Tab-separated table of C-alpha atoms and ligand atoms in Angstrom:
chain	number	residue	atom	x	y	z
A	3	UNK	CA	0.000	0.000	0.000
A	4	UNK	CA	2.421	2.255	0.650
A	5	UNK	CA	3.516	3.146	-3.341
A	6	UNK	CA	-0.766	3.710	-3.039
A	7	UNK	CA	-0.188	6.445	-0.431
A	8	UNK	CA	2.712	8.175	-2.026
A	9	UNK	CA	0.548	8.056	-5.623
A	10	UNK	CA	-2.575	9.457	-4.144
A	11	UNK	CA	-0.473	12.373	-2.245
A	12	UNK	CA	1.234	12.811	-5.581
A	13	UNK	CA	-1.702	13.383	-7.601
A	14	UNK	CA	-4.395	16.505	-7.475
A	15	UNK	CA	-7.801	15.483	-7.018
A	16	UNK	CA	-9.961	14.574	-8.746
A	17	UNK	CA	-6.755	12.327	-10.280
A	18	UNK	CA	-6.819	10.119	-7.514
A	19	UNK	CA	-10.567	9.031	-8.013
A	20	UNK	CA	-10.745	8.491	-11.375
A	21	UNK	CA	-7.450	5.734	-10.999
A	22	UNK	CA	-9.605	4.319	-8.538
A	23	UNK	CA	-12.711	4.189	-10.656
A	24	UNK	CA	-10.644	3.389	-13.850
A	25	UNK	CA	-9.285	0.578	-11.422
A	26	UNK	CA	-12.748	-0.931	-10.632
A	27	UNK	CA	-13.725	-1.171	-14.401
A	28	UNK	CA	-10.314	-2.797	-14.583
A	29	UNK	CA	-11.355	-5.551	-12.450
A	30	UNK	CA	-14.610	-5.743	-13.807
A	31	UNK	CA	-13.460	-6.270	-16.933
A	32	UNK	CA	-10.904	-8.852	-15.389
A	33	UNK	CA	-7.934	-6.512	-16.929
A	34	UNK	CA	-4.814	-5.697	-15.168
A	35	UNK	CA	-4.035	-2.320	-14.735
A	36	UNK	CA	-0.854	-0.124	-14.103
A	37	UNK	CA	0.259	3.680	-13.466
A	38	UNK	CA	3.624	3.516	-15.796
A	39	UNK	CA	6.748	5.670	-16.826
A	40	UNK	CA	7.163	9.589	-16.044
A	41	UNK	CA	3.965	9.621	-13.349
A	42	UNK	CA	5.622	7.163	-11.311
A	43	UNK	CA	8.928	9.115	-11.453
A	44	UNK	CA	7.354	11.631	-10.312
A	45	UNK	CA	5.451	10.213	-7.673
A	46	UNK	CA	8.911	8.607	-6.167
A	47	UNK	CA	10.426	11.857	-6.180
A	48	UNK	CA	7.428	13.694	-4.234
A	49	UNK	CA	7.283	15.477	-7.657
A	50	UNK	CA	3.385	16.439	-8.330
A	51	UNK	CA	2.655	16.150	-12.408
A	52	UNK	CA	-0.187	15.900	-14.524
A	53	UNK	CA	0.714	13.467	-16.949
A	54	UNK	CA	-1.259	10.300	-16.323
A	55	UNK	CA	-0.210	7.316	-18.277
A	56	UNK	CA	-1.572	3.830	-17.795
A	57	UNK	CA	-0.930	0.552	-18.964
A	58	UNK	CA	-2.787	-2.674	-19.285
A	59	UNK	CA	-1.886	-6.064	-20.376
A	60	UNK	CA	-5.959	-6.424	-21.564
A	61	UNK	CA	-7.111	-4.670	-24.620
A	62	UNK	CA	-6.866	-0.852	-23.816
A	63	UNK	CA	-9.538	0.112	-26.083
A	64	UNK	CA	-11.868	-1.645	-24.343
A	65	UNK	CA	-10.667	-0.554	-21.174
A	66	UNK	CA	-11.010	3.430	-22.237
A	67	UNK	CA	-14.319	2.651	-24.026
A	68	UNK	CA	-16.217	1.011	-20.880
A	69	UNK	CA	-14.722	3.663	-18.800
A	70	UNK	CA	-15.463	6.777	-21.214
A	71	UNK	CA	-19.181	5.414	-21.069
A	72	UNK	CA	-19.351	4.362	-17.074
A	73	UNK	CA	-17.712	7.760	-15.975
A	74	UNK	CA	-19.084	10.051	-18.379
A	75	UNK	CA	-15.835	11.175	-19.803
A	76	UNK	CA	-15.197	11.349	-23.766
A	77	UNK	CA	-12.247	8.978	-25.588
A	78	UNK	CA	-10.515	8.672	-28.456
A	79	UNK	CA	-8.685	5.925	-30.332
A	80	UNK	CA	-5.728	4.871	-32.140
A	81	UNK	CA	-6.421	1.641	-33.480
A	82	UNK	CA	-2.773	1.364	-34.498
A	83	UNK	CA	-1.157	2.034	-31.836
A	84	UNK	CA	-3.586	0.092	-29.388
A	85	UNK	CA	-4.169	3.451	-27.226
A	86	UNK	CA	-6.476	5.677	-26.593
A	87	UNK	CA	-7.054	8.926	-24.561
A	88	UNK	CA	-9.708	9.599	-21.777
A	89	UNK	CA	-11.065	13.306	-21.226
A	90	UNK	CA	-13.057	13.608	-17.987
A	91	UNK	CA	-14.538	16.420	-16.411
A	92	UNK	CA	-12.033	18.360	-13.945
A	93	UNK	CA	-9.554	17.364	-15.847
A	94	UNK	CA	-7.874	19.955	-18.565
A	95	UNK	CA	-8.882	19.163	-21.980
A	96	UNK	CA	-4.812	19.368	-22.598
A	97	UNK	CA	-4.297	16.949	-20.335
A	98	UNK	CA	-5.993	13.548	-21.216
A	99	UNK	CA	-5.227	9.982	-19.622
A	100	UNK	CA	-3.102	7.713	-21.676
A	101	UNK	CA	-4.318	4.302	-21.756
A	102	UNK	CA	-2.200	1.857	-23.698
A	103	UNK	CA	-2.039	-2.079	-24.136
A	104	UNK	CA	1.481	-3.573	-23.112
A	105	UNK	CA	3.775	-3.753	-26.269
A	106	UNK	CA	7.069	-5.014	-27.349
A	107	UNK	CA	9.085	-2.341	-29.359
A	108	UNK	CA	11.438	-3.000	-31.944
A	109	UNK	CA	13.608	-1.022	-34.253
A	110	UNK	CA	14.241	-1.711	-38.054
A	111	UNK	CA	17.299	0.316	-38.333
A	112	UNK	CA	18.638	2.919	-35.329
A	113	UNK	CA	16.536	6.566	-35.158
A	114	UNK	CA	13.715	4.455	-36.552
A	115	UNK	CA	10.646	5.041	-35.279
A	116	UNK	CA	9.584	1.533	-33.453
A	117	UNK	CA	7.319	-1.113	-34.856
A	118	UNK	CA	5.038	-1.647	-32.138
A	119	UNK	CA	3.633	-5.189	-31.116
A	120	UNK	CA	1.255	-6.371	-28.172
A	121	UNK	CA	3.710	-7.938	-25.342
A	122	UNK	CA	3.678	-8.550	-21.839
A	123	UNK	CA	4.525	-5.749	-18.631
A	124	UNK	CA	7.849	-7.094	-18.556
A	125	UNK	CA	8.824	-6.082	-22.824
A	126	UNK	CA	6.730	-3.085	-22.019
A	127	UNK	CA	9.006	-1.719	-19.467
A	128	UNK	CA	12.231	-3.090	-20.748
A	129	UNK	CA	11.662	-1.308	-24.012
A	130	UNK	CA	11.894	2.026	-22.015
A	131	UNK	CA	14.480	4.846	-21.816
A	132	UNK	CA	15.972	4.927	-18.124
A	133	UNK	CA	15.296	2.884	-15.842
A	134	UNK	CA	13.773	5.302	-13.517
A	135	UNK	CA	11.185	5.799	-16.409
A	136	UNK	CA	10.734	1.757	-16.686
A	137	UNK	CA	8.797	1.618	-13.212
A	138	UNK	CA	4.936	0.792	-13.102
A	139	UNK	CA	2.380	0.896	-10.090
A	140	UNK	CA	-0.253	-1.309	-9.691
A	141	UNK	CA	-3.726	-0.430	-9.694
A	142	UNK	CA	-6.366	-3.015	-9.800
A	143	UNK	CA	-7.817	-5.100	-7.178
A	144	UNK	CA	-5.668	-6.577	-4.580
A	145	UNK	CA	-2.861	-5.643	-6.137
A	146	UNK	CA	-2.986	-2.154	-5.636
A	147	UNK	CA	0.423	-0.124	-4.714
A	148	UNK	CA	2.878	-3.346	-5.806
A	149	UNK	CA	5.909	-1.695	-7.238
A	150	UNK	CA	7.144	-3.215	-10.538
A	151	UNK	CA	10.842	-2.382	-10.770
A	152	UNK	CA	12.911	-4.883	-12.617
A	153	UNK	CA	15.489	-2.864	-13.964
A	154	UNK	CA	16.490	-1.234	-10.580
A	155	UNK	CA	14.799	2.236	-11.259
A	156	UNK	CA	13.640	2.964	-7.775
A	157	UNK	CA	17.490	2.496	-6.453
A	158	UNK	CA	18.911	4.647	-9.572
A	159	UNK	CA	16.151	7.087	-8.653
A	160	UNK	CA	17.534	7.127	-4.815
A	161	UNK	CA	20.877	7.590	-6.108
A	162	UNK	CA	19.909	10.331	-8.706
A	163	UNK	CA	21.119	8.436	-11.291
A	164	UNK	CA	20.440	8.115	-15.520
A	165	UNK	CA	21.143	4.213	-16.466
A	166	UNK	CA	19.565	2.852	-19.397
A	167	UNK	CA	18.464	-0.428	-19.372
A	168	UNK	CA	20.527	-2.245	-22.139
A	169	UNK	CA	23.846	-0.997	-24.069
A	170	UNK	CA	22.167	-0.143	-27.899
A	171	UNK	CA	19.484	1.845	-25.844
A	172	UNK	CA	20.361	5.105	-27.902
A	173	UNK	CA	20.946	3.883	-30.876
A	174	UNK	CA	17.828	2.538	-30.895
A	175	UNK	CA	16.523	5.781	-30.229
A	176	UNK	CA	19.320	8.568	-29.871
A	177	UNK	CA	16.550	10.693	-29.223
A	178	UNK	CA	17.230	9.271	-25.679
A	179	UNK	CA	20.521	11.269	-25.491
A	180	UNK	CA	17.990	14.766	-25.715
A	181	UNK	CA	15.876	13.650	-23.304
A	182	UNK	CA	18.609	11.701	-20.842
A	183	UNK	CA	19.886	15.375	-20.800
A	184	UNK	CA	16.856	16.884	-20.060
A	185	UNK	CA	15.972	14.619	-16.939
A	186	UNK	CA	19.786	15.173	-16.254
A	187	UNK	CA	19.150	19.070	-15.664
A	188	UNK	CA	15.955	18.762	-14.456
A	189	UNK	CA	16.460	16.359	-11.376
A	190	UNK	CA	20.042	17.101	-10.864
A	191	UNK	CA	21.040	13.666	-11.589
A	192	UNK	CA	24.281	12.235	-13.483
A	193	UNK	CA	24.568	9.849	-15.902
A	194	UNK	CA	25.966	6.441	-14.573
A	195	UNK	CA	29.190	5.955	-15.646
A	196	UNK	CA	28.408	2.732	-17.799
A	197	UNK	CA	25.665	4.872	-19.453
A	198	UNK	CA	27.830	8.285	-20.008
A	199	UNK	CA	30.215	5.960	-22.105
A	200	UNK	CA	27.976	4.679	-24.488
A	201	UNK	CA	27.232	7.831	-25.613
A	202	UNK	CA	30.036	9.067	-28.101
A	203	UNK	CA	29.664	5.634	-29.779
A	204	UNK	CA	26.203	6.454	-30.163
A	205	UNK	CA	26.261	9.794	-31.908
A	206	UNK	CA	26.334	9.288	-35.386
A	207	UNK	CA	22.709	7.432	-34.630
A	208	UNK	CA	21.546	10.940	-34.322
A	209	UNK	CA	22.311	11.393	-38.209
A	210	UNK	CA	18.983	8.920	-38.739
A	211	UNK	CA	16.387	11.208	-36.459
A	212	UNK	CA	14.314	12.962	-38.522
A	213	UNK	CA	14.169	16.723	-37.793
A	214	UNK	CA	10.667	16.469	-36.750
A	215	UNK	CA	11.945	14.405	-33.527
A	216	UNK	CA	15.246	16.625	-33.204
A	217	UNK	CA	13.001	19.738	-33.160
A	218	UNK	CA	10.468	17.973	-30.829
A	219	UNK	CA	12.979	16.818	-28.192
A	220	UNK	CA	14.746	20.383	-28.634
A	221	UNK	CA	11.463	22.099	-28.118
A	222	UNK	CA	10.585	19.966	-24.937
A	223	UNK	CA	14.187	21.345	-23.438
A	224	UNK	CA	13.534	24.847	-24.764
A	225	UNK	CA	9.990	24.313	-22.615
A	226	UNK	CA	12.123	23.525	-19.483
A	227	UNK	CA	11.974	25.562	-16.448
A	228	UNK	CA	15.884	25.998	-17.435
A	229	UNK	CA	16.789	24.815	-20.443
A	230	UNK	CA	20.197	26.222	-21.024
A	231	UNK	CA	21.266	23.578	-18.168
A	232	UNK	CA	20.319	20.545	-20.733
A	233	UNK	CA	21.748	22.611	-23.632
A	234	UNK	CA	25.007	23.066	-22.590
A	235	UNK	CA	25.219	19.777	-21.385
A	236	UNK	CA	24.076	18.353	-24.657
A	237	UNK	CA	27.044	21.035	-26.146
A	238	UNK	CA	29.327	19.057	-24.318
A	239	UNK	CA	28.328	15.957	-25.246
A	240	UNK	CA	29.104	16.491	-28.505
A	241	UNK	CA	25.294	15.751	-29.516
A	242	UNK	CA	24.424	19.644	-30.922
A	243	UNK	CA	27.267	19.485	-32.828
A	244	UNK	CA	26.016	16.019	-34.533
A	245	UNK	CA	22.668	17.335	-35.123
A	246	UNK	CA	24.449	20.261	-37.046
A	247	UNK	CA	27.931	21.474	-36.822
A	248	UNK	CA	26.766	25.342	-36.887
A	249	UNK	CA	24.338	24.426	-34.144
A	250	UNK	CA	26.604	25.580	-30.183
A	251	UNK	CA	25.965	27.237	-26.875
A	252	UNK	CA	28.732	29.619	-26.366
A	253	UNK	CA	28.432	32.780	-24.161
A	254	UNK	CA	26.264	34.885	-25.681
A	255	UNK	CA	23.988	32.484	-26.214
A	256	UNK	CA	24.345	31.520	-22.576
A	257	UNK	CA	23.647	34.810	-21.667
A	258	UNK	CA	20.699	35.267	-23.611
A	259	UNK	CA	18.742	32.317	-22.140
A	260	UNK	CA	19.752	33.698	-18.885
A	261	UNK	CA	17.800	36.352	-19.186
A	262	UNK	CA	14.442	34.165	-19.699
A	263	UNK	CA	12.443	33.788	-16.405
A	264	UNK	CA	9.531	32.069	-17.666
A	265	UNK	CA	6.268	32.680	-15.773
A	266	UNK	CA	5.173	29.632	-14.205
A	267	UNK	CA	1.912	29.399	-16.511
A	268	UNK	CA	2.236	30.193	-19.855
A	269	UNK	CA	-0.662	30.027	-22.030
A	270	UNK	CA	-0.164	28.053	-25.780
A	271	UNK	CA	0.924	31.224	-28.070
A	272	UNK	CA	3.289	32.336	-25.153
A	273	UNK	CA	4.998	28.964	-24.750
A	274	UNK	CA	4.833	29.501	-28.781
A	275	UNK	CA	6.310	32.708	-28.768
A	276	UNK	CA	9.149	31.132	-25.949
A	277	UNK	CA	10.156	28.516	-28.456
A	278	UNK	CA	10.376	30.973	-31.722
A	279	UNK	CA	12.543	33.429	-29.447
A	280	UNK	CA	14.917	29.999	-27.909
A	281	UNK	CA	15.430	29.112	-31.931
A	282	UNK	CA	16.242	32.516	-33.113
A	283	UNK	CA	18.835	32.835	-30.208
A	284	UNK	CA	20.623	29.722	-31.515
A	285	UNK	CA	20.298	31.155	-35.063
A	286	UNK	CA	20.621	34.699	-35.091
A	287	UNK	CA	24.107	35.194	-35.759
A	288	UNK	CA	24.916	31.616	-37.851
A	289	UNK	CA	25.737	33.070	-41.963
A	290	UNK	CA	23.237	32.990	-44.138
A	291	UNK	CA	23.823	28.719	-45.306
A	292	UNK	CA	24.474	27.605	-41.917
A	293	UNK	CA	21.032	29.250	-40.640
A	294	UNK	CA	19.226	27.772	-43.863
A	295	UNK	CA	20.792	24.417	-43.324
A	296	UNK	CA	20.265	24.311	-39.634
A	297	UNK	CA	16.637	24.994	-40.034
A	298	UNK	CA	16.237	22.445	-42.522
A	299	UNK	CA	17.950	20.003	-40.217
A	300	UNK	CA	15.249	20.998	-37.474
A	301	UNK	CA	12.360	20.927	-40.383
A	302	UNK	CA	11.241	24.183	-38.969
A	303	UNK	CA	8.069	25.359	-40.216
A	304	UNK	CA	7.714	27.359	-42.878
A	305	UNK	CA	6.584	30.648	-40.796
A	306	UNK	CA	9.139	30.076	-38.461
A	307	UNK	CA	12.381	29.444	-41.044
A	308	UNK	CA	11.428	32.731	-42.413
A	309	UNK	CA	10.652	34.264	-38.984
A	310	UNK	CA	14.346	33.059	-37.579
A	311	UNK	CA	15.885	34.463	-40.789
A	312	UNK	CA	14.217	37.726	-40.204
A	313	UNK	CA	15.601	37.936	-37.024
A	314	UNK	CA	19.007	37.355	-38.272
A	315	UNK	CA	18.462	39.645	-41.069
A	316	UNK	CA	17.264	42.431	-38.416
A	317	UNK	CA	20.510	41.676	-36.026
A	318	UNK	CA	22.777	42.253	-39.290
A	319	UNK	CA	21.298	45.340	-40.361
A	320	UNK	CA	21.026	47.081	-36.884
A	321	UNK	CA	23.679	49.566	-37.787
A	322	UNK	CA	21.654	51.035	-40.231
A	323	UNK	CA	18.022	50.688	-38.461
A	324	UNK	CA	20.095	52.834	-35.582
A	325	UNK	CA	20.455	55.739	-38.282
A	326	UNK	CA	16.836	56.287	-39.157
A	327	UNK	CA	15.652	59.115	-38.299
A	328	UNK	CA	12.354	59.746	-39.337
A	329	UNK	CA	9.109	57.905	-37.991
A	330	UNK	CA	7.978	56.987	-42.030
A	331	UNK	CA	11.301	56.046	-42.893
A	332	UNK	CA	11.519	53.544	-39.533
A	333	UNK	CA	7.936	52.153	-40.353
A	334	UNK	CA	8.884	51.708	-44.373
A	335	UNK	CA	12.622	50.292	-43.394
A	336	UNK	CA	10.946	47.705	-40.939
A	337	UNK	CA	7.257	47.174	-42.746
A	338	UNK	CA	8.287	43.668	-44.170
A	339	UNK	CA	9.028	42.360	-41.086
A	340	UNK	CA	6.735	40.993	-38.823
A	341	UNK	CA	5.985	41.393	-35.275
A	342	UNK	CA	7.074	38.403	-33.924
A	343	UNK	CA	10.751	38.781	-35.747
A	344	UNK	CA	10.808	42.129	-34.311
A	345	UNK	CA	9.768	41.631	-30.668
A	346	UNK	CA	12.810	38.961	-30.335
A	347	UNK	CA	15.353	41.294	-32.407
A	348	UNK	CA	15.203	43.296	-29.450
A	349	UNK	CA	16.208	40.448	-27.689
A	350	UNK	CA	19.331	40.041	-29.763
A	351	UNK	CA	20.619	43.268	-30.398
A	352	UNK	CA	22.847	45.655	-28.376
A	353	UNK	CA	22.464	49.246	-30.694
A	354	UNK	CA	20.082	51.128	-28.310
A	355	UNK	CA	19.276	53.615	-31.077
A	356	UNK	CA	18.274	49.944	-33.497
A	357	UNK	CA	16.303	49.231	-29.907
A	358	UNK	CA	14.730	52.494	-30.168
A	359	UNK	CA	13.453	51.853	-33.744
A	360	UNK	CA	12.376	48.727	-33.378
A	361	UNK	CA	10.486	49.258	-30.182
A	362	UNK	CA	8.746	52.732	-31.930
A	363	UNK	CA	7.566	50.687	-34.637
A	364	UNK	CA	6.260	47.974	-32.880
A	365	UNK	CA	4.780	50.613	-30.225
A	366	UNK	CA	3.659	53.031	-32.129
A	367	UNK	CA	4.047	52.859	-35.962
A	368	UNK	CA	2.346	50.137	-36.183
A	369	UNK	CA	-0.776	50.910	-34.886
A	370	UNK	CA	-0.965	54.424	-36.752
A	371	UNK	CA	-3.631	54.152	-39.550
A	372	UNK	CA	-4.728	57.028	-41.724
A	373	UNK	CA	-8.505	57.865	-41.912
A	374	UNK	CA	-9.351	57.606	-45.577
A	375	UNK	CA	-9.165	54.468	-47.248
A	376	UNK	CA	-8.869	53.617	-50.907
A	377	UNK	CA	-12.614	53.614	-51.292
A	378	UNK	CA	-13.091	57.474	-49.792
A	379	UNK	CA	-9.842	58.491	-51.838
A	380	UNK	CA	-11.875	57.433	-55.185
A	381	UNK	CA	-14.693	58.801	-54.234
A	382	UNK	CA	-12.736	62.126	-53.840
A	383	UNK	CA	-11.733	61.319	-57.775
A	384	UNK	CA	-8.560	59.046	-57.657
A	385	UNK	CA	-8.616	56.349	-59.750
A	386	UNK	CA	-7.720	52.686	-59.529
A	387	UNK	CA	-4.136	51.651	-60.282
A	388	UNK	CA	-0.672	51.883	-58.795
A	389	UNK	CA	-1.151	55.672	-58.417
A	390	UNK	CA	-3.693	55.384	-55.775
A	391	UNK	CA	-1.402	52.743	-53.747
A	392	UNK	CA	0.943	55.881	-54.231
A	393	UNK	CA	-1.121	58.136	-53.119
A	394	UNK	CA	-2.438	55.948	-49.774
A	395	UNK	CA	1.233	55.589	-49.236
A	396	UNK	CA	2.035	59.614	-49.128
A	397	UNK	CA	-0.831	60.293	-46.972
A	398	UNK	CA	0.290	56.849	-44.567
A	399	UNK	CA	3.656	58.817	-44.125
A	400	UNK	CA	2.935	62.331	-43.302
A	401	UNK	CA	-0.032	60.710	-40.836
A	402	UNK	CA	3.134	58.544	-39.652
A	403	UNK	CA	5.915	62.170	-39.651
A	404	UNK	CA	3.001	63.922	-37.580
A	405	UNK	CA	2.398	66.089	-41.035
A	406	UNK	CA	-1.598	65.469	-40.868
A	407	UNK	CA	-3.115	65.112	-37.777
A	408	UNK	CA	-6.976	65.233	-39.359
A	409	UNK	CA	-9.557	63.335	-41.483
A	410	UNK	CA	-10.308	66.815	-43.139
A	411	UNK	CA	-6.155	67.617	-43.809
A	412	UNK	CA	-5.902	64.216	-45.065
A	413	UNK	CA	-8.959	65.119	-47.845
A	414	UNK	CA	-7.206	68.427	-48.343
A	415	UNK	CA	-3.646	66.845	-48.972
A	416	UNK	CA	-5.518	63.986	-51.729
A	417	UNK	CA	-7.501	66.711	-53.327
A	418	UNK	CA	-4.444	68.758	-53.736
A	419	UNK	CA	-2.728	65.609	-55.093
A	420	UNK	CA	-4.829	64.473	-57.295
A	421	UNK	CA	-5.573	68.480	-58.277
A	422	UNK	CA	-2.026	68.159	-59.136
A	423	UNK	CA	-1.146	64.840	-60.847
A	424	UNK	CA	-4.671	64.914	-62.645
A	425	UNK	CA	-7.568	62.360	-61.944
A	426	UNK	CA	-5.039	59.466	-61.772
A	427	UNK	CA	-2.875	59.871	-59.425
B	517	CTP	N1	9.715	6.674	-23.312
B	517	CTP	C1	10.881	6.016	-23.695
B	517	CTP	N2	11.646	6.485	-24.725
B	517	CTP	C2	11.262	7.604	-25.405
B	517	CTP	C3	10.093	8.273	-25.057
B	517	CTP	C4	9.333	7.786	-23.989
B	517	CTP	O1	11.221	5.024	-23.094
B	517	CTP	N3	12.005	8.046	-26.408
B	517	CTP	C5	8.896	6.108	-22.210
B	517	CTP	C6	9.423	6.435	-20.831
B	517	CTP	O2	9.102	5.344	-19.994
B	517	CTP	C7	8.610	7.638	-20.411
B	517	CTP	C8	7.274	7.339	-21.038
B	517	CTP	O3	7.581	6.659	-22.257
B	517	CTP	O4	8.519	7.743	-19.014
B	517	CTP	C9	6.433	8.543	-21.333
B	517	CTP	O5	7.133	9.441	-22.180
B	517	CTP	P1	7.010	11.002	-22.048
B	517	CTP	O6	5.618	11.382	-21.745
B	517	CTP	O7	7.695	11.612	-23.210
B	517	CTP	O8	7.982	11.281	-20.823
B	517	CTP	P2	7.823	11.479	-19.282
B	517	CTP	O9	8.716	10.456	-18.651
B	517	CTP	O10	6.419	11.510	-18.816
B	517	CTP	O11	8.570	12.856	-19.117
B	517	CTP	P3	8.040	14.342	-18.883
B	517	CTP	O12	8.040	14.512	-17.394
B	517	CTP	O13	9.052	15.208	-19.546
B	517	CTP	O14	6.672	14.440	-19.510
């Protein structure tokens, strides 16, 4: 009982009734049932979390099905995989219940993602990462609170120690180097010395991750309460450098991601915006190949390979953003770029007059708007075509220099323009 009493003090209500409940329907349905992986980590460190993952050597679909209906919660499948998620009630939308059939992992060639087969508690936990992430609790019946630890995860976990549980671990998955770093940092745990040495061998694996899983597990550190901790470790590992050479902590970097102090909640476009600025910090001052190749190793998106380019582009050119002078020039010089590229250039560069730009555009420019539109200016005479744009564009930049200040100057300047230049502008 006692794992029982350290899970149930882990957990928030109403977590603790629902694994009961989800434990009843177990036994009902005459199904094992276990708490697995990160929770019970967690739980053995008097860590509280919110991930709930469960395990069950019966057919979780059935499991999450019965329970979805009995509880009044909502699920959803993945017949592949043999999982499913549970929503209930109480419980964040974001943060579902994981509810998987044992399986037996293997791996067609290393970096491969695995083929998955159904197997027994013992392959399920073997084919895990650490062994302090290979531990289960069970839940059903009698059985409740039995520790399964048969790699010796509870001791490693006492010892604050990374082992994993057999020698190709990460080049079955070298994405277990990113995250072996991570839980480094994060606990302030070591690698065990057996496990630290199969690393360099292992490196080259990384060369088979696809970018989608490098920029995952990089975006999981970035989304650490300090992530330059696993970075630099992962520096000195050698493992940024095999993901791409251009691709290092030094200094400045250092210094920039000291200045983060995340809030403790961040809601999903800030934890967004927190990854965009971690990437353009480890890009901003690559050349112009290295930042195109890096981001291709990554697979950034789209929006943010040209967002992290910007960036660069904006650090590079900050001598002459510094020399603008006037408020239309500063809006025209910096109009391409968007907000997001210029809200972390600030971050990155050390000209306060650049600062001063930036921050006036995104401040101020920006928001200025002049009153007439292109509909109001041809209803004042102007006609369609490129010399209207021109026109909308004049009036834009002496609203912008302080020049007009009114609807009615604004008319007086278009009806002098177009007075001037004839009906088309
Ligand atoms: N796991 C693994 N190898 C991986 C990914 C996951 O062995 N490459 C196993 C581990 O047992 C892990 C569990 O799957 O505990 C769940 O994975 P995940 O949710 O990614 O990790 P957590 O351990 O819950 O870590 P975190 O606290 O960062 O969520």
């Amino acid at each position: 009982m006692f794992y029982a009493e350290l899970l149930q003090a882990a957990l928030a209500e109403p977590d603790w009734s629902i694994l009961q409940r989800l434990a009843e329907i177990a036994v009902r349905l005459e199904m094992s049932l276990y708490i697995v992986g990160g929770p019970v980590r967690d739980c053995l460190l008097r860590r509280t979390g919110t991930d709930l993952d469960l395990t069950t050597e019966g057919d979780a679909l059935t499991l999450a099905r019965v329970a979805a209906r009995d509880l009044g919660g909502a699920w959803k499948k993945f017949e592949r995989f043999g999982t499913a998620k549970l929503y209930f009630p109480g419980r964040a939308r974001s943060a579902p219940i994981d509810v998987a059939t044992t399986r037996t992992e293997t791996y067609a060639h290393p970096g491969a993602l695995p083929e998955v087969t159904r197997g027994t508690l013992q392959t399920d936990l073997v084919r895990r990462d650490f062994t302090f992430n290979a531990l289960a609790i069970r839940l059903d019946g009698d059985h409740q609170g039995e520790l399964i630890d048969l790699h010796g995860g509870e001791q490693d976990l006492q010892q604050g120690l990374l082992r994993v549980l057999h020698p190709r671990s990460f080049e079955d998955d070298p994405t277990r180097l990113l995250r072996g770093a991570r839980f480094e940092q994060r606990f302030g745990f070591s690698f065990a010395t057996d496990t630290l040495q199969l690393i360099p061998p292992a490196l080259p694996a990384l060369d088979q991750v696809s970018g989608d899983r490098l920029r995952h597990e990089l975006e999981l550190i970035f989304g650490e309460a300090q992530p330059l901790k696993p970075l630099l470790r992962l520096h000195d590992l050698g493992v940024l450098h095999q993901i791409d050479p251009a691709c290092v902590v030094d200094d400045w970097i250092a210094a920039r991601f000291q200045t983060q102090t995340a809030p403790p909640e961040r809601n999903v476009e800030e934890a967004q915006d927190d990854r965009f600025t971690c990437w353009a910090w480890l890009t901003c001052r690559l050349t112009e190949s290295s930042l195109t190749r890096f981001s291709q190793r990554v697979n950034l998106a789209r929006a943010e390979a040209v967002d992290v380019a910007q960036v660069k582009a904006l650090r590079d050119a900050q001598g002459t953003i510094g020399m603008l002078q006037r408020r239309s020039e500063i809006y025209r010089a910096l109009a391409a770029y968007s907000d997001r590229a210029l809200r972390t250039a600030l971050t990155v560069i050390d000209r306060p007059a650049a600062q001063q730009n930036i921050g006036l555009c995104l401040n101020e420019l920006r928001h200025v708007k002049p009153a007439l539109d292109g509909h109001q200016l041809q209803a004042l005479g102007a006609l369609r075509g490129p010399g209207l744009g021109r026109l909308l564009e004049q009036i834009h930049d002496a609203v912008l220099d302080g020049l007009i200040t009114t609807p009615q100057q604004e008319e007086d300047y278009a009806r002098q323009f177009i007075a001037r230049e004839g009906q088309d502008p």
